[in-house]
Short mmCIF file of C-alpha atoms in Angstrom, two decimals:
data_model
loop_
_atom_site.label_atom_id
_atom_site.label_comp_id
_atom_site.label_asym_id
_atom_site.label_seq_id
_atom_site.Cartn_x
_atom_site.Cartn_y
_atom_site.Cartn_z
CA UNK M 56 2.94 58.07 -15.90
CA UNK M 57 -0.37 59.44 -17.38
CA UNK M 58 -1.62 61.78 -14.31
CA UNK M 59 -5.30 63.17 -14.62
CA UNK M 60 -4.65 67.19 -13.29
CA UNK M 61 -8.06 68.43 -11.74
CA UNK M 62 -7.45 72.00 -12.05
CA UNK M 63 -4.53 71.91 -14.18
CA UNK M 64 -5.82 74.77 -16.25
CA UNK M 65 -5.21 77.19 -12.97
CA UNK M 66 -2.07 78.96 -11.10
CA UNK M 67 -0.22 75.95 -9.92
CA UNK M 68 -1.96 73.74 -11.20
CA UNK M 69 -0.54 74.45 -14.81
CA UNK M 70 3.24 75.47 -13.51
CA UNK M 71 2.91 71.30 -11.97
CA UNK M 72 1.42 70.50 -15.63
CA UNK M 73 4.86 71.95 -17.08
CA UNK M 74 7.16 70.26 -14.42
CA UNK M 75 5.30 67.08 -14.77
CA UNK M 76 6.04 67.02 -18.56
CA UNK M 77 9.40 67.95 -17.99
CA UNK M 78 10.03 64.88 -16.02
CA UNK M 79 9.01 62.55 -18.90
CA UNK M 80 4.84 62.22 -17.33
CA UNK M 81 1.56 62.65 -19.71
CA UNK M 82 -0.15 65.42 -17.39
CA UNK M 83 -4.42 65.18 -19.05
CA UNK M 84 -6.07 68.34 -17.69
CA UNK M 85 -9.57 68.20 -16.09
CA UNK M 86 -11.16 71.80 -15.73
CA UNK M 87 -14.41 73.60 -15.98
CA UNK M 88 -12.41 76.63 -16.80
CA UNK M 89 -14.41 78.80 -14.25
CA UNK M 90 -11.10 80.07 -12.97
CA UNK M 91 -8.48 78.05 -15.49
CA UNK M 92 -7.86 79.54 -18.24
CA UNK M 93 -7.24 77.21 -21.61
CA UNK M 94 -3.89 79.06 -23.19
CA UNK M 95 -2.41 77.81 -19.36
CA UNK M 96 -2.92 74.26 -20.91
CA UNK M 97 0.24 73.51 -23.19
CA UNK M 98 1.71 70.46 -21.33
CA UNK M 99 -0.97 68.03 -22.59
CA UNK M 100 -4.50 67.64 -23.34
CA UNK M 101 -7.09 69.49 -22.00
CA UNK M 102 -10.69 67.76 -21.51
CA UNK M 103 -13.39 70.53 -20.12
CA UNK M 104 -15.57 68.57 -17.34
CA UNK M 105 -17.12 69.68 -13.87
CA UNK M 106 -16.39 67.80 -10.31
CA UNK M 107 -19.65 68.14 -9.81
CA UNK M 108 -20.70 65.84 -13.11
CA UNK M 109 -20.02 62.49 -11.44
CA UNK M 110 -21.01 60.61 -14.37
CA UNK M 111 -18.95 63.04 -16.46
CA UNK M 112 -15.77 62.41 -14.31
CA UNK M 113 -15.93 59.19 -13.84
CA UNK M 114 -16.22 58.62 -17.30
CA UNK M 115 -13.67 61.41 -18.51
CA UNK M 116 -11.06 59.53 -15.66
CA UNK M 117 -11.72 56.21 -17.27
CA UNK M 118 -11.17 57.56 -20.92
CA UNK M 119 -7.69 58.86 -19.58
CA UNK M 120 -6.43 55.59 -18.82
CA UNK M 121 -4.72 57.67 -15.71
CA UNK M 122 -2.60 55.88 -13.41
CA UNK M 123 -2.66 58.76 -10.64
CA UNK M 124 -4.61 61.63 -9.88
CA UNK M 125 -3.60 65.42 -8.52
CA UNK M 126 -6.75 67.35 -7.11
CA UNK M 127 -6.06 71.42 -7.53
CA UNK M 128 -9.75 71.76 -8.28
CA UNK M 129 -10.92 74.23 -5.53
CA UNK M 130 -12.25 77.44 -4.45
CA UNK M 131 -9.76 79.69 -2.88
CA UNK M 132 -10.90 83.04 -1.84
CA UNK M 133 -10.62 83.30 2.16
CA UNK M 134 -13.12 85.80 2.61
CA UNK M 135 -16.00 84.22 0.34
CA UNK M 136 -15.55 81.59 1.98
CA UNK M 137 -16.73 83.49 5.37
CA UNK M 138 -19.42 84.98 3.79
CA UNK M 139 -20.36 82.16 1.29
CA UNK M 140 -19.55 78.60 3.20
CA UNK M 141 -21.90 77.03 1.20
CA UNK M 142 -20.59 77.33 -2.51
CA UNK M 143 -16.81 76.30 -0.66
CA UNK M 144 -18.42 73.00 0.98
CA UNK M 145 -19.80 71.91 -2.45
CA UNK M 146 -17.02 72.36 -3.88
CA UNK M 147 -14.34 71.37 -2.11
CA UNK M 148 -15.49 68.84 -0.50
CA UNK M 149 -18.94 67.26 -1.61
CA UNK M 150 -17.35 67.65 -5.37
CA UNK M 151 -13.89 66.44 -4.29
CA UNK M 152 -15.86 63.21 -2.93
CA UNK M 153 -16.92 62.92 -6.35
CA UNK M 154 -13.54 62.64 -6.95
CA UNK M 155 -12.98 60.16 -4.43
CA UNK M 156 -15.59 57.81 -5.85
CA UNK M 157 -14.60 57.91 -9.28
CA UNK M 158 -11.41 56.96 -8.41
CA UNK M 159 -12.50 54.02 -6.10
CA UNK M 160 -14.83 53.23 -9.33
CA UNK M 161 -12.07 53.15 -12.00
CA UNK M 162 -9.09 51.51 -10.13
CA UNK M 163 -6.87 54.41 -9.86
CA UNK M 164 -4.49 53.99 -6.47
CA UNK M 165 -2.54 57.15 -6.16
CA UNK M 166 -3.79 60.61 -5.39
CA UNK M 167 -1.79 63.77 -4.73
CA UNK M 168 -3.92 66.36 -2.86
CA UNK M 169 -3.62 70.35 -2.86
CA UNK M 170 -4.17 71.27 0.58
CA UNK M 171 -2.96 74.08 2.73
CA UNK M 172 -1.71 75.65 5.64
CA UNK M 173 -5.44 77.38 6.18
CA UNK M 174 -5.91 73.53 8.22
CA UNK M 175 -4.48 74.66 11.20
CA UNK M 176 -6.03 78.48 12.39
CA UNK M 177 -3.77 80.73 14.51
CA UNK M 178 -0.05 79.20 14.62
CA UNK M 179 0.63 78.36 18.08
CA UNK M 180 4.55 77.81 17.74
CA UNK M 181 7.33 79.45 15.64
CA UNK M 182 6.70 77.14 12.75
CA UNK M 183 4.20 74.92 12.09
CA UNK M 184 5.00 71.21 11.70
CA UNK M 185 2.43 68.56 10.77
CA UNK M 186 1.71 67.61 13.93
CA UNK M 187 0.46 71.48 14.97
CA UNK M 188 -3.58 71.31 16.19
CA UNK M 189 -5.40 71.74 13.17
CA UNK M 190 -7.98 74.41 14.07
CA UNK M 191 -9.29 76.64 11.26
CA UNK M 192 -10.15 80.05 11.52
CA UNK M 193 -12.36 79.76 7.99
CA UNK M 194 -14.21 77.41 5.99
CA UNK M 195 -11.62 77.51 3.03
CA UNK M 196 -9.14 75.81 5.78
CA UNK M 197 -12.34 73.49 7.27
CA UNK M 198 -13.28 72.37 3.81
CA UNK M 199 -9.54 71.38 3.17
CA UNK M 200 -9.22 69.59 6.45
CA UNK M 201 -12.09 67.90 6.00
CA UNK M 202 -11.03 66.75 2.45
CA UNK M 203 -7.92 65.26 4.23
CA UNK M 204 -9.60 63.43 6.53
CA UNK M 205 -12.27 61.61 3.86
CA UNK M 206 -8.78 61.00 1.88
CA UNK M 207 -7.57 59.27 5.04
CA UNK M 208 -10.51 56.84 5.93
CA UNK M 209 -10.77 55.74 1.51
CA UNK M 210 -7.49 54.78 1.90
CA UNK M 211 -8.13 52.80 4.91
CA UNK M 212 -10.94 51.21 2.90
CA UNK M 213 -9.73 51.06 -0.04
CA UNK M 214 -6.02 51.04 -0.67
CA UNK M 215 -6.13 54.58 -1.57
CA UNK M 216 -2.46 56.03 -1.31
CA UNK M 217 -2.14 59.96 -1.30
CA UNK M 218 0.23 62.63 -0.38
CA UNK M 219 -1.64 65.91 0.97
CA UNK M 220 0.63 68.83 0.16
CA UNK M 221 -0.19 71.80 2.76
CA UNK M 222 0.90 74.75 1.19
CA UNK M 223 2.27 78.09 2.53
CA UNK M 224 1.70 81.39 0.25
CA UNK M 225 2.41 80.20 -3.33
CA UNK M 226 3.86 83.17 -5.30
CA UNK M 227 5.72 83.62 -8.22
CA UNK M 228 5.79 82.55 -12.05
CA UNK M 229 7.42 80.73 -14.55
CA UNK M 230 10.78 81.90 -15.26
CA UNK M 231 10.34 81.40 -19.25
CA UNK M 232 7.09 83.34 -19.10
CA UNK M 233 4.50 80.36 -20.01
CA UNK M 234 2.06 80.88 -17.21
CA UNK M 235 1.65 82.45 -14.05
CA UNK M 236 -1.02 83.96 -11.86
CA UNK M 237 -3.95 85.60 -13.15
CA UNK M 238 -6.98 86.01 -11.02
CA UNK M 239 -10.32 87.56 -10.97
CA UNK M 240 -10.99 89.14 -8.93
CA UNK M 241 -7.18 89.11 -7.68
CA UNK M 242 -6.89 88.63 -3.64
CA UNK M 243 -3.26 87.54 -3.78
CA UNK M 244 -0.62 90.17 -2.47
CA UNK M 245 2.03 89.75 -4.78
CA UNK M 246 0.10 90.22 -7.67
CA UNK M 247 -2.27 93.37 -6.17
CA UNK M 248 1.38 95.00 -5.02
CA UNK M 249 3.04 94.58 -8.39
CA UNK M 250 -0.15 96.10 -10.40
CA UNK M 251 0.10 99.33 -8.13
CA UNK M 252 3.57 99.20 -9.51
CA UNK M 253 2.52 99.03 -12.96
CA UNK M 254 -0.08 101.76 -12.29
CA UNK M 255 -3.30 99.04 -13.06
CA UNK M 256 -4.04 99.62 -8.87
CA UNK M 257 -3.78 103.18 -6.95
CA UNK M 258 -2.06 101.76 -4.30
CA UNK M 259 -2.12 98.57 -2.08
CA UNK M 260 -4.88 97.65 1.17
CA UNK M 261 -3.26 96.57 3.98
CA UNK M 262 -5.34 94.79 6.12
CA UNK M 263 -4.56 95.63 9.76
CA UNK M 264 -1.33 96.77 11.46
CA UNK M 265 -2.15 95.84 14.82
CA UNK M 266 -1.31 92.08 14.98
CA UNK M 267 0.67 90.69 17.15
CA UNK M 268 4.01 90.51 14.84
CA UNK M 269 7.28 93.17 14.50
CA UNK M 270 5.79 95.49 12.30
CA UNK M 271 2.09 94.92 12.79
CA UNK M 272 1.09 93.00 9.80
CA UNK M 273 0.59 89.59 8.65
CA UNK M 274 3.50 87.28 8.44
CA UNK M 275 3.63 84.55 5.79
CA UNK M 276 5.70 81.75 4.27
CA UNK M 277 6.01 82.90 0.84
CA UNK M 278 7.07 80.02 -1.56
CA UNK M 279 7.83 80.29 -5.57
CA UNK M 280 5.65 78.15 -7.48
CA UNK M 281 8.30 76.09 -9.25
CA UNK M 282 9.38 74.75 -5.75
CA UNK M 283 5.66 73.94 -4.94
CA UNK M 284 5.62 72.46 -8.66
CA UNK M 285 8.96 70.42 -7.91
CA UNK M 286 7.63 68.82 -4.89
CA UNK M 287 4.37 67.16 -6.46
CA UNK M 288 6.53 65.74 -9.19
CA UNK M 289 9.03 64.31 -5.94
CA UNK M 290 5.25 63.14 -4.37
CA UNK M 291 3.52 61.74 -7.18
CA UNK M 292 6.96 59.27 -8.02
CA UNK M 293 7.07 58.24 -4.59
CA UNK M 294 3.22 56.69 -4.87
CA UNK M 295 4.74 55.56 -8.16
CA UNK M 296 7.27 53.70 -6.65
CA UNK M 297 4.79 52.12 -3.75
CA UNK M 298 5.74 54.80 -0.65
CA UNK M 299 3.48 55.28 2.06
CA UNK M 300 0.86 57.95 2.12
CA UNK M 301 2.26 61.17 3.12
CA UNK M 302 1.21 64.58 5.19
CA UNK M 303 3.44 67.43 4.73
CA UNK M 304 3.90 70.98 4.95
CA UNK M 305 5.31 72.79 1.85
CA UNK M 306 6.89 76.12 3.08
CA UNK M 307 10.48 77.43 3.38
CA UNK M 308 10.78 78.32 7.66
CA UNK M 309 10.86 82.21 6.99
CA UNK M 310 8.46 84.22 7.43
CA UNK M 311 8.11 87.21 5.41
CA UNK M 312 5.55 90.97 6.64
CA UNK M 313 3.09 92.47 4.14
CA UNK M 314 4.94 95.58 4.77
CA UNK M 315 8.30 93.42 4.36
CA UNK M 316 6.48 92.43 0.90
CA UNK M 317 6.29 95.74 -0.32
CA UNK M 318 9.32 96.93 0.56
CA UNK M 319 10.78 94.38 -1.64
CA UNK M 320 8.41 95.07 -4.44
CA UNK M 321 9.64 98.74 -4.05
CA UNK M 322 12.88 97.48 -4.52
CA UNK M 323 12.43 95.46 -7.03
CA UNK M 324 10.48 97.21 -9.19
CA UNK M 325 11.81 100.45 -8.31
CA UNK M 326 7.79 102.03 -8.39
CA UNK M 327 6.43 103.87 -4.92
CA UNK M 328 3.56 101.51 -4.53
CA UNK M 329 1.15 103.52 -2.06
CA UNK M 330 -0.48 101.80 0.81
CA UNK M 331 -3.35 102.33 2.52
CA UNK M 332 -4.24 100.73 6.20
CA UNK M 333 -7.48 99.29 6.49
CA UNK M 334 -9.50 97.19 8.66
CA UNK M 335 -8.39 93.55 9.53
CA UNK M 336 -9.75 91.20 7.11
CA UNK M 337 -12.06 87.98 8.78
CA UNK M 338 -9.99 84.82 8.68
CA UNK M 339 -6.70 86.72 8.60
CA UNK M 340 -3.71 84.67 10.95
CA UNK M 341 -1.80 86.84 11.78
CA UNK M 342 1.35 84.55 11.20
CA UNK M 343 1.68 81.35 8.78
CA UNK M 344 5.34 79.49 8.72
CA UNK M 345 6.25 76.45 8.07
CA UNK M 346 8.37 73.77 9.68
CA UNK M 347 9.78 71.74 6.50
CA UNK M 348 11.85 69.47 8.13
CA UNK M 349 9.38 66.60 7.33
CA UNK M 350 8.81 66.88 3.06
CA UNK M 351 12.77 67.39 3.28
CA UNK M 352 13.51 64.78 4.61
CA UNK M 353 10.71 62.73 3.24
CA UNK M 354 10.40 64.16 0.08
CA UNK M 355 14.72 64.82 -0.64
CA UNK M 356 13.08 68.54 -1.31
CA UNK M 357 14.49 71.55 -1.07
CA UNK M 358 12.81 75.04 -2.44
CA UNK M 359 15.34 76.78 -4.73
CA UNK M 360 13.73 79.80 -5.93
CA UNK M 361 11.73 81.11 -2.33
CA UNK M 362 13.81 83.84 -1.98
CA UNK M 363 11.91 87.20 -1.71
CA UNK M 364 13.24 89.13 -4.26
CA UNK M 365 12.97 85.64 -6.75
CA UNK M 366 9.84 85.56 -6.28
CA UNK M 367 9.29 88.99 -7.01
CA UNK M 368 11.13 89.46 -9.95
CA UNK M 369 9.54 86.56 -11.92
CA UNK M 370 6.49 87.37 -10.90
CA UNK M 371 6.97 90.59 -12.50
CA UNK M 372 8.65 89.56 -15.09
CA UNK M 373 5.10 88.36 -15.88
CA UNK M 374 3.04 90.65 -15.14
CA UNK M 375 4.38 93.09 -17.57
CA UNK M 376 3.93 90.06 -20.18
CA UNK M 377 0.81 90.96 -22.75
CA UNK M 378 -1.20 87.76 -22.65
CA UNK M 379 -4.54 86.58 -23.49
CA UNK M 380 -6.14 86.78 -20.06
#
């Protein structure tokens, strides 16, 4: 297939760029580069257009001759999002309607969706499944659930087919060093933890150690990228192949501490990595796990490379990596 990548210049989006080539598909990158980054763009071609540009898109989708979309286009910082809901509703979802439209415009049927587990607020069970009340505790997760839902009523209008991939704490890099995460400004806690290791960071801000968990901090499901990346390619050939639309929760069932984190950082690294306590942050869970049970058994996935340490050692691996940033 020839699969236009909104986004594919970014974090996962280029690691599912890779896998997608890997698998014998023609991945064409769509990105405005505000937070891609174009030597991340070495799995096919690369054409620079904004979401918000509906004429631009619509046109730029045409010219790919696509026969399926993925949408990784998005702003991701939690806390702007508190502070700034207005920037994350234009983007995520009045530009991802864009999207939408173009699509409906142009004829193309199949749409894989990066969503997350931000949909659902405060986890009211031991895992989350997809059924869990979606109730979101920030407009990042709002905007996303809101994006599923206008997904859900195009299809019911027009034949629109789509898999919405709600993922857990991506983490992680490319084992062969092509790409991997590199933010600005960096929020992610794999990435702060291993540049205190590196000495680029002081130490590491934990924020709170008074929630309601064993050690005090937040608890999340952290899952290596290639597995995310794995499970779009599994997604995309199901549409392919004329499957149903899908809803699932991408996560591996165990939960892992900030302070659990940097332990194993410590450990693998073999730096002290300071920490400092500080203040919650605002639209901070205190615990995010997934039940995966359903892309499983759906999807015939199963994450290879979540483990902890993994995780940590590839993303290190690249973070010691000079690159053009």
């Amino acid at each position: 297939m020839r699969i236009f990548v909104t986004g594919g210049a970014g974090y996962i989006g280029s690691h599912v760029c890779k896998a997608l080539a890997r698998a014998g598909h023609e991945p064409i990158t769509f990105d405005n580069l505000s937070t891609g980054h174009r030597w991340a763009v070495k799995w096919g071609p690369l054409v620079v257009g904004d979401l918000g540009d509906a004429a631009g898109l619509k046109k730029a989708l045409a010219d790919s001759r696509a026969e399926a979309v993925m949408h990784f286009a998005a702003s991701a910082y939690v806390g702007v999002s508190v502070v700034d809901p207005r920037a994350y509703y234009a983007n995520n979802f009045v530009n991802g309607k864009n999207l939408l439209d173009a699509m409906v415009d142009v004829g193309v049927k199949s749409l894989v969706f990066s969503s997350t587990c931000a949909i659902f607020g405060d986890q009211k069970t031991e895992l989350l499944d997809e059924d869990h009340p979606q109730n979101p505790v920030n407009p990042y997760g709002e905007t996303k659930r809101s994006f599923e839902r206008a997904i859900h009523w195009y299809g019911n209008a027009y034949g629109l087919r789509s898999a919405c991939l709600r993922y857990f704490n991506a983490a992680g890099a490319d084992p062969d060093g092509e790409t991997g995460e590199v933010h600005d400004p960096e929020t992610h806690l794999i990435p702060i933890v291993l540049a205190v290791a590196a000495g680029a960071r002081s130490h590491i801000d934990v924020f709170g150690d008074d929630y309601p968990t064993p050690d005090g901090t937040c608890v999340r499901d952290y899952i290596h990228v290639l597995d995310l990346a794995s499970a779009h390619v599994l997604a995309i050939e199901h549409l392919h192949r004329g499957g149903p639309s899908l809803r699932l929760n991408l996560g591996t069932g165990q939960g892992s501490s900030v302070s659990e984190v940097v332990a194993a950082a410590r450990r693998v690294t073999g730096a002290e990595i300071p920490v400092r306590v500080s203040a919650r942050r605002a639209g901070d869970p205190a615990r995010l796990v997934a039940d995966g049970r359903a892309s499983r058994a759906t999807l015939k996935w199963t994450p290879t490379s979540s483990d902890l340490d993994t995780i940590l050692r590839t993303a290190w691996a690249w973070a010691r990596k000079p690159r053009t940033a």
